[in-house]
Every structure is written in structure tokens, then in C-alpha cells.
Amino acid sequence: MFSVFYHYQAPRHATATSFVLPVAVLKGLTLLVFFLMALLTLSACSHSASDKDITHFDTSPPKDITETANSHSDRIDSDRINIVSPDWGNAATLTAMGHAPIATGDIRVWDRWVGRPHLPAATTDIGIRYQPNAELVAQLPVDMVIDNAFYEHARSLYGDVPAQSVMFAAKGKAATWADYTEPTRALGALIDNPKMAEDYIVQSQKDIQLASQQFQQRYPIIKKFAVVQFADANNMRMYVDNSLFKVALEQMGKELVVLGEGNQWGFVPIRMGDLAQLDDETCLLIIDPLSPITRAEIKNSLVWQRLGYGERRCMAELPPVWIYGGMSSLVSLANNLSTVSLTGGAI
């Protein structure tokens, strides 16, 4: 291809003679000038921004989320003793007292077996109560573990954190009010707040008395109760004198009717037909949870139909209460009973 040239003629007063430039070179020079002008414009715009506007941009590196969460947790709990308790009895009573543990186990089924009190939303689930998640526990700002003999095998998972045992259970063949007040006071001492425990004991007794009055107003002729929890449609646990039901009903001025002496957990295993030994004045209390399948099987059972509960015999189904719990279970049971609807019998 032939080159194209531009002929430049100098003005008459100039001393230089005329010269010739290629058109391609002129185009290149033009682009270079345009580029330099664009750079100058951008630079001017950049410097026109005020210092106040520039400070809106944070160029510092992002903070570690885990570090922030840990420091926040430490700050919140710096003025109190952080408790972890795999035992629901201790966890529930501490929560009801006003000093909820920072963690307990099996929270996913708490409402199904414990019910009240409700745990704070911030409570950490450390996994299976009998075998807590060691890695999760290690990340918690724990000051003390409160458990009982049933969970002592897992204490090594907590490292150097001190552990104390508090057990809510009958010391003899029949449970007493003291079997529940003394462990509650022990909890108060461990959290360095004995007054909180004493106030809770006093309030609990008032709550139970109030529940008793409410029940008495609704069902003045009902004096005796038998308490069971179904394992399946034909087998159940009957709770007896060394269970918390003895104490709660006694505080409400009622009688617990039993069919035998219980084991260390406060119950005796019975079959559905054994309920025929109860007299017609005894009202049967069934403690939830009760699965829909088991409920349907019970309803269709010929033995159950012959027993006549809900028709010629008094019965009621109560919301969950932690059977092996502490003072909070006594209060929950009384409150549940004060609002229950009894059916059958003299009702």
C-alpha cells in the first residue's frame, strides 16, 4: 500500500522551509494529546472530593467474626458465673431462679419433655446430655459445670473447669419438701447468690399454694391421684412416693396413690391392666409426651375401655414436666394441674 503524506507549507514570515509529515504520525499525535487531557480531567475530579467524603471508606482489614463473638460473650458474662449443666433438673431450676445456664444438652427436645421454664434463646445446645460435644464445650466461656452422678463420666470433656454435683432426689422411701429445697440452696451457693435461691423457694411455695387454691375451686371433691407415663399402649411407669409427685401433691393438700415401692428413679413399672387395682375415687393423671400412635392404640384397647377412664373414672392428660427435675418441676406440675380439665367419674 502506498503511503499518504500531508504537505505542510510554512508561513511567509517563518524562517523554516516547508516539510512533509505522514498522516499516520499525525493521527498518533492526536490520540496521545487526547489521552493526556483525559488523565488531567480525572485527576482534577479526584482531588475535588473533600476529606469528609473520603473518610466514609473503611480500608482496615475485616475483623474476625469468631473473635468478635467471643469478646462479646465474655463482656456479657463478666459479672456472673457462667454455668454449663447437662442435667435438665439443674438447668431448669437455675433458669427459673433467674440464673440460666449458658448451655445444656438436647435443647431440641426440651419442650417435649421439660416444658417450662423456657430456656433463653441464647442458651447453647451442647448435644447429647449424656455425651456432650467436647469441641463445642471448649469454645464456651465456662466457669463451672453443675451436674450429678448420672453425668460425672463426662467431666473430663470440660478440661480444667470445676464441676459440682447437685441432685434432686428423695433421700428416703418418700420424697420430702426438704429434698428439693436443700439442692436449690446448694445451687444458690454455687452461683454465689444464696438470696436468689431463698427468694425462689419462697415464691415457689406461694405459686404452689395458689395453684392448689385454683384447683380446689374447680374440683373440690377430688382428693386422690395416680400418676403414670406411657411407654407404649400396654406398659407404663407409675410414679410413687419417692418421686416429685409425692411432694407436689402433698403441698397441694392431695394424696398420691401408688401400686408398689419405686426404684431409685421414683417409679414402678406396671401394665395397663394393673390400673384396675385403683379405686373409683382416684383420678388418673397421664403425663405427656404421648405419641399420636400410642394415643390411638390406647383408645382402641379393650382393657382401657373396660377400665372406664374418662367415663365412669376420672382422668386427665397433663403437659410435660421433667420427672427427674427440681423445684421448678414441682411448680410446673402444680400450675399444670391448676388449669387441667378433668373428665369422667364424679366430675
Short mmCIF file of C-alpha atoms in Angstrom, two decimals:
data_model
loop_
_atom_site.label_atom_id
_atom_site.label_comp_id
_atom_site.label_asym_id
_atom_site.label_seq_id
_atom_site.Cartn_x
_atom_site.Cartn_y
_atom_site.Cartn_z
CA MET A 1 0.00 0.00 0.00
CA PHE A 2 1.24 3.45 -0.87
CA SER A 3 1.92 5.89 1.99
CA VAL A 4 -0.15 9.06 2.18
CA PHE A 5 1.70 12.28 3.10
CA TYR A 6 0.49 15.66 4.25
CA HIS A 7 2.38 18.63 2.81
CA TYR A 8 2.93 21.45 5.30
CA GLN A 9 3.68 24.91 3.94
CA ALA A 10 5.32 27.24 6.44
CA PRO A 11 4.02 30.84 6.69
CA ARG A 12 5.86 33.52 4.81
CA HIS A 13 7.39 35.13 7.91
CA ALA A 14 8.80 31.81 9.16
CA THR A 15 12.40 31.01 8.55
CA ALA A 16 11.92 27.29 8.26
CA THR A 17 11.24 25.76 4.98
CA SER A 18 8.27 23.54 4.24
CA PHE A 19 8.27 19.91 5.36
CA VAL A 20 6.14 16.84 4.87
CA LEU A 21 4.63 14.53 7.67
CA PRO A 22 2.92 11.23 7.21
CA VAL A 23 -0.82 11.23 8.04
CA ALA A 24 -0.38 8.18 10.33
CA VAL A 25 2.02 10.08 12.54
CA LEU A 26 -0.40 12.97 12.86
CA LYS A 27 -3.18 10.62 13.93
CA GLY A 28 -0.92 9.09 16.61
CA LEU A 29 -0.03 12.52 17.96
CA THR A 30 -3.71 13.44 18.14
CA LEU A 31 -4.59 10.32 20.16
CA LEU A 32 -1.70 10.98 22.56
CA VAL A 33 -2.90 14.51 23.24
CA PHE A 34 -6.47 13.29 23.83
CA PHE A 35 -5.24 10.65 26.32
CA LEU A 36 -3.20 13.18 28.31
CA MET A 37 -6.18 15.51 28.54
CA ALA A 38 -8.40 12.69 29.85
CA LEU A 39 -5.88 11.87 32.58
CA LEU A 40 -5.73 15.50 33.67
CA THR A 41 -9.53 15.65 33.87
CA LEU A 42 -9.79 12.51 36.04
CA SER A 43 -7.05 13.75 38.36
CA ALA A 44 -8.86 17.04 38.84
CA CYS A 45 -12.11 15.26 39.69
CA SER A 46 -10.35 13.04 42.18
CA HIS A 47 -8.76 15.96 44.04
CA SER A 48 -12.08 17.81 44.19
CA ALA A 49 -13.50 15.22 46.63
CA SER A 50 -13.49 16.53 50.21
CA ASP A 51 -11.69 14.83 53.08
CA LYS A 52 -15.04 14.28 54.78
CA ASP A 53 -16.26 12.16 51.87
CA ILE A 54 -13.09 10.11 51.78
CA THR A 55 -13.43 9.07 55.44
CA HIS A 56 -16.60 7.12 54.61
CA PHE A 57 -14.47 4.37 53.11
CA ASP A 58 -13.01 1.91 55.66
CA THR A 59 -9.81 0.40 54.33
CA SER A 60 -8.96 -1.52 57.53
CA PRO A 61 -8.96 -5.36 57.32
CA PRO A 62 -12.22 -7.08 58.38
CA LYS A 63 -12.44 -8.30 61.97
CA ASP A 64 -12.54 -12.00 62.72
CA ILE A 65 -16.18 -12.94 63.39
CA THR A 66 -15.33 -15.63 65.93
CA GLU A 67 -13.09 -13.26 67.86
CA THR A 68 -15.83 -10.63 67.96
CA ALA A 69 -18.43 -13.12 69.15
CA ASN A 70 -16.15 -14.43 71.89
CA SER A 71 -15.26 -10.99 73.16
CA HIS A 72 -18.97 -10.06 73.18
CA SER A 73 -19.81 -13.18 75.16
CA ASP A 74 -17.03 -12.54 77.64
CA ARG A 75 -18.22 -8.98 78.13
CA ILE A 76 -21.81 -10.06 78.80
CA ASP A 77 -20.86 -12.78 81.28
CA SER A 78 -18.05 -10.93 83.04
CA ASP A 79 -20.27 -10.06 86.02
CA ARG A 80 -21.73 -13.51 86.65
CA ILE A 81 -20.71 -17.14 86.99
CA ASN A 82 -21.24 -18.94 83.69
CA ILE A 83 -22.75 -22.36 84.32
CA VAL A 84 -23.00 -25.33 82.00
CA SER A 85 -25.30 -28.13 83.13
CA PRO A 86 -26.06 -31.26 81.12
CA ASP A 87 -28.71 -32.12 83.73
CA TRP A 88 -32.16 -30.76 82.91
CA GLY A 89 -33.22 -30.64 86.57
CA ASN A 90 -30.43 -28.24 87.47
CA ALA A 91 -30.75 -26.33 84.20
CA ALA A 92 -34.50 -25.80 84.66
CA THR A 93 -34.22 -24.75 88.30
CA LEU A 94 -31.36 -22.34 87.57
CA THR A 95 -33.41 -20.84 84.75
CA ALA A 96 -36.49 -20.46 86.96
CA MET A 97 -34.33 -18.86 89.66
CA GLY A 98 -33.12 -16.24 87.21
CA HIS A 99 -29.60 -17.55 86.55
CA ALA A 100 -30.00 -19.64 83.41
CA PRO A 101 -27.02 -21.78 82.35
CA ILE A 102 -25.21 -20.68 79.22
CA ALA A 103 -25.52 -24.24 77.87
CA THR A 104 -27.31 -27.53 78.38
CA GLY A 105 -27.96 -30.60 76.25
CA ASP A 106 -30.73 -31.91 73.99
CA ILE A 107 -32.39 -28.49 73.74
CA ARG A 108 -34.18 -29.64 70.58
CA VAL A 109 -36.50 -31.82 72.72
CA TRP A 110 -36.62 -29.62 75.83
CA ASP A 111 -40.20 -28.50 75.19
CA ARG A 112 -41.30 -32.09 74.63
CA TRP A 113 -40.01 -33.41 77.96
CA VAL A 114 -39.50 -30.40 80.24
CA GLY A 115 -41.88 -27.73 79.01
CA ARG A 116 -41.41 -24.89 81.48
CA PRO A 117 -39.47 -22.84 82.22
CA HIS A 118 -38.49 -21.91 78.68
CA LEU A 119 -34.77 -21.62 78.09
CA PRO A 120 -33.38 -18.27 76.89
CA ALA A 121 -32.80 -18.15 73.15
CA ALA A 122 -29.08 -17.61 73.74
CA THR A 123 -28.64 -20.94 75.55
CA THR A 124 -26.20 -23.18 73.68
CA ASP A 125 -27.10 -26.79 72.88
CA ILE A 126 -24.05 -28.92 73.72
CA GLY A 127 -25.52 -32.01 72.08
CA ILE A 128 -26.49 -35.24 73.80
CA ARG A 129 -26.73 -34.70 77.56
CA TYR A 130 -25.05 -38.00 78.37
CA GLN A 131 -22.16 -37.32 75.97
CA PRO A 132 -21.72 -33.58 75.36
CA ASN A 133 -19.85 -32.22 72.34
CA ALA A 134 -16.33 -31.64 73.68
CA GLU A 135 -15.28 -29.29 70.86
CA LEU A 136 -18.32 -27.09 71.39
CA VAL A 137 -17.88 -27.04 75.16
CA ALA A 138 -14.24 -25.98 74.73
CA GLN A 139 -15.37 -22.81 72.92
CA LEU A 140 -17.70 -21.67 75.72
CA PRO A 141 -16.68 -19.23 78.49
CA VAL A 142 -17.48 -21.77 81.23
CA ASP A 143 -16.76 -21.03 84.89
CA MET A 144 -18.40 -24.10 86.40
CA VAL A 145 -20.17 -27.32 85.46
CA ILE A 146 -23.12 -28.40 87.61
CA ASP A 147 -24.21 -31.99 87.07
CA ASN A 148 -24.97 -35.04 89.18
CA ALA A 149 -23.81 -38.64 89.47
CA PHE A 150 -25.52 -39.59 86.21
CA TYR A 151 -23.24 -37.26 84.22
CA GLU A 152 -19.96 -37.47 86.13
CA HIS A 153 -18.43 -39.75 83.49
CA ALA A 154 -18.34 -36.78 81.08
CA ARG A 155 -16.44 -34.38 83.34
CA SER A 156 -13.16 -34.97 81.52
CA LEU A 157 -14.70 -33.27 78.47
CA TYR A 158 -14.73 -29.95 80.33
CA GLY A 159 -10.98 -29.85 80.87
CA ASP A 160 -9.90 -27.90 83.95
CA VAL A 161 -13.34 -26.37 84.56
CA PRO A 162 -14.51 -27.20 88.12
CA ALA A 163 -17.55 -29.45 88.41
CA GLN A 164 -20.08 -29.74 91.23
CA SER A 165 -22.82 -32.31 91.76
CA VAL A 166 -26.36 -31.27 92.74
CA MET A 167 -29.03 -33.96 92.84
CA PHE A 168 -32.79 -33.56 93.24
CA ALA A 169 -33.96 -36.90 94.62
CA ALA A 170 -35.60 -38.46 97.64
CA LYS A 171 -33.20 -39.42 100.42
CA GLY A 172 -35.61 -41.99 101.81
CA LYS A 173 -38.57 -44.08 100.72
CA ALA A 174 -40.74 -40.97 100.50
CA ALA A 175 -39.68 -37.64 98.99
CA THR A 176 -39.96 -34.55 101.17
CA TRP A 177 -40.05 -30.79 100.62
CA ALA A 178 -36.51 -30.61 102.05
CA ASP A 179 -35.28 -32.96 99.30
CA TYR A 180 -35.98 -30.10 96.89
CA THR A 181 -35.24 -27.01 98.97
CA GLU A 182 -31.77 -28.15 100.04
CA PRO A 183 -30.44 -28.74 96.48
CA THR A 184 -31.98 -25.39 95.45
CA ARG A 185 -29.99 -23.69 98.22
CA ALA A 186 -26.90 -25.57 97.04
CA LEU A 187 -27.40 -24.04 93.59
CA GLY A 188 -27.68 -20.61 95.15
CA ALA A 189 -24.38 -21.11 96.97
CA LEU A 190 -22.62 -22.31 93.80
CA ILE A 191 -23.67 -19.25 91.80
CA ASP A 192 -22.67 -17.05 94.75
CA ASN A 193 -26.23 -15.81 95.22
CA PRO A 194 -27.92 -17.54 98.19
CA LYS A 195 -30.63 -14.87 98.34
CA MET A 196 -31.74 -15.69 94.79
CA ALA A 197 -32.28 -19.30 95.86
CA GLU A 198 -34.15 -18.36 99.05
CA ASP A 199 -36.40 -15.95 97.20
CA TYR A 200 -37.14 -18.62 94.62
CA ILE A 201 -38.04 -21.20 97.28
CA VAL A 202 -40.44 -18.77 98.97
CA GLN A 203 -42.00 -17.80 95.64
CA SER A 204 -42.31 -21.44 94.57
CA GLN A 205 -44.25 -22.32 97.70
CA LYS A 206 -46.57 -19.37 97.11
CA ASP A 207 -47.09 -20.44 93.48
CA ILE A 208 -47.93 -24.00 94.52
CA GLN A 209 -50.37 -22.77 97.15
CA LEU A 210 -52.05 -20.50 94.62
CA ALA A 211 -52.32 -23.39 92.15
CA SER A 212 -53.82 -25.53 94.91
CA GLN A 213 -56.49 -22.92 95.62
CA GLN A 214 -57.35 -22.63 91.94
CA PHE A 215 -57.68 -26.40 91.59
CA GLN A 216 -59.76 -26.65 94.77
CA GLN A 217 -62.21 -24.09 93.47
CA ARG A 218 -62.71 -26.04 90.27
CA TYR A 219 -62.71 -29.61 91.61
CA PRO A 220 -63.39 -29.54 95.37
CA ILE A 221 -64.21 -33.26 95.68
CA ILE A 222 -61.06 -34.65 94.01
CA LYS A 223 -58.56 -35.71 96.67
CA LYS A 224 -56.53 -38.61 95.28
CA PHE A 225 -54.36 -39.03 92.19
CA ALA A 226 -52.35 -41.75 90.50
CA VAL A 227 -49.66 -40.55 88.07
CA VAL A 228 -48.42 -42.55 85.07
CA GLN A 229 -46.46 -42.08 81.89
CA PHE A 230 -46.98 -44.48 78.97
CA ALA A 231 -44.04 -46.27 77.38
CA ASP A 232 -46.39 -47.91 74.90
CA ALA A 233 -50.09 -48.76 74.81
CA ASN A 234 -49.77 -51.50 77.42
CA ASN A 235 -46.76 -50.55 79.55
CA MET A 236 -46.27 -47.52 81.76
CA ARG A 237 -44.35 -46.06 84.66
CA MET A 238 -46.34 -45.31 87.78
CA TYR A 239 -44.70 -42.60 89.89
CA VAL A 240 -44.65 -43.37 93.59
CA ASP A 241 -43.73 -41.96 97.00
CA ASN A 242 -40.05 -41.27 96.27
CA SER A 243 -40.91 -39.12 93.24
CA LEU A 244 -41.53 -35.40 92.97
CA PHE A 245 -45.27 -36.07 92.51
CA LYS A 246 -45.49 -37.06 96.17
CA VAL A 247 -44.08 -33.68 97.23
CA ALA A 248 -46.06 -31.54 94.80
CA LEU A 249 -49.41 -33.19 95.58
CA GLU A 250 -48.70 -33.10 99.29
CA GLN A 251 -48.03 -29.37 99.09
CA MET A 252 -51.38 -29.02 97.33
CA GLY A 253 -53.16 -30.99 100.04
CA LYS A 254 -53.73 -34.04 97.81
CA GLU A 255 -52.84 -37.72 98.07
CA LEU A 256 -50.65 -39.75 95.72
CA VAL A 257 -51.96 -43.29 95.26
CA VAL A 258 -49.34 -45.91 94.32
CA LEU A 259 -49.14 -49.60 93.47
CA GLY A 260 -45.84 -50.61 94.98
CA GLU A 261 -42.46 -49.30 96.06
CA GLY A 262 -40.48 -47.44 93.45
CA ASN A 263 -36.92 -47.79 92.19
CA GLN A 264 -34.22 -45.14 92.62
CA TRP A 265 -35.87 -43.10 89.86
CA GLY A 266 -39.18 -42.88 91.70
CA PHE A 267 -41.39 -45.18 89.63
CA VAL A 268 -42.63 -48.73 89.41
CA PRO A 269 -43.29 -50.35 86.00
CA ILE A 270 -46.87 -51.56 85.56
CA ARG A 271 -49.12 -52.81 82.80
CA MET A 272 -52.42 -51.26 81.79
CA GLY A 273 -54.46 -53.98 83.50
CA ASP A 274 -52.85 -53.09 86.85
CA LEU A 275 -54.82 -49.84 86.87
CA ALA A 276 -57.87 -51.90 87.78
CA GLN A 277 -56.48 -52.04 91.33
CA LEU A 278 -57.15 -48.31 91.78
CA ASP A 279 -60.44 -47.34 93.39
CA ASP A 280 -63.02 -45.24 91.60
CA GLU A 281 -62.19 -42.12 93.65
CA THR A 282 -58.62 -42.00 92.36
CA CYS A 283 -58.12 -39.69 89.39
CA LEU A 284 -55.56 -40.87 86.85
CA LEU A 285 -53.05 -38.30 85.58
CA ILE A 286 -51.24 -39.15 82.34
CA ILE A 287 -48.04 -37.14 81.84
CA ASP A 288 -47.07 -36.16 78.31
CA PRO A 289 -45.43 -36.76 75.91
CA LEU A 290 -47.84 -39.24 74.39
CA SER A 291 -47.38 -40.04 70.73
CA PRO A 292 -50.42 -39.98 68.41
CA ILE A 293 -49.91 -43.65 67.59
CA THR A 294 -49.83 -44.68 71.26
CA ARG A 295 -52.83 -42.47 71.98
CA ALA A 296 -54.83 -44.20 69.24
CA GLU A 297 -53.77 -47.65 70.44
CA ILE A 298 -54.83 -46.83 74.00
CA LYS A 299 -58.21 -45.61 72.82
CA ASN A 300 -58.77 -48.82 70.86
CA SER A 301 -57.60 -51.09 73.70
CA LEU A 302 -60.34 -53.31 75.11
CA VAL A 303 -58.61 -53.23 78.51
CA TRP A 304 -58.67 -49.44 78.51
CA GLN A 305 -62.30 -49.40 77.52
CA ARG A 306 -63.13 -51.79 80.38
CA LEU A 307 -61.28 -49.57 82.86
CA GLY A 308 -63.63 -46.71 82.01
CA TYR A 309 -61.26 -43.77 82.39
CA GLY A 310 -62.78 -40.60 81.03
CA GLU A 311 -66.27 -42.04 81.60
CA ARG A 312 -67.00 -43.61 84.99
CA ARG A 313 -63.48 -42.92 86.25
CA CYS A 314 -61.72 -39.57 86.48
CA MET A 315 -58.67 -38.87 84.32
CA ALA A 316 -56.67 -36.06 82.73
CA GLU A 317 -53.67 -35.64 80.46
CA LEU A 318 -51.09 -33.14 81.69
CA PRO A 319 -48.44 -31.19 79.73
CA PRO A 320 -44.83 -32.32 80.10
CA VAL A 321 -42.98 -31.87 83.36
CA TRP A 322 -39.43 -33.10 83.84
CA ILE A 323 -39.92 -36.18 86.02
CA TYR A 324 -36.39 -36.03 87.46
CA GLY A 325 -36.36 -32.28 87.91
CA GLY A 326 -36.05 -29.98 90.89
CA MET A 327 -38.09 -27.20 92.42
CA SER A 328 -39.14 -25.93 89.00
CA SER A 329 -40.78 -29.28 88.24
CA LEU A 330 -42.84 -29.05 91.43
CA VAL A 331 -44.10 -25.62 90.39
CA SER A 332 -44.76 -26.69 86.80
CA LEU A 333 -46.77 -29.71 87.92
CA ALA A 334 -48.88 -27.61 90.30
CA ASN A 335 -49.53 -24.99 87.62
CA ASN A 336 -50.45 -27.66 85.07
CA LEU A 337 -52.85 -29.27 87.49
CA SER A 338 -54.50 -25.96 88.35
CA THR A 339 -55.62 -25.46 84.74
CA VAL A 340 -56.26 -29.06 83.63
CA SER A 341 -59.69 -30.26 82.57
CA LEU A 342 -60.66 -33.48 84.33
CA THR A 343 -63.12 -35.84 82.70
CA GLY A 344 -65.12 -38.80 83.92
CA GLY A 345 -66.12 -40.11 87.33
CA ALA A 346 -67.65 -37.76 89.88
CA ILE A 347 -66.68 -34.78 87.74
#
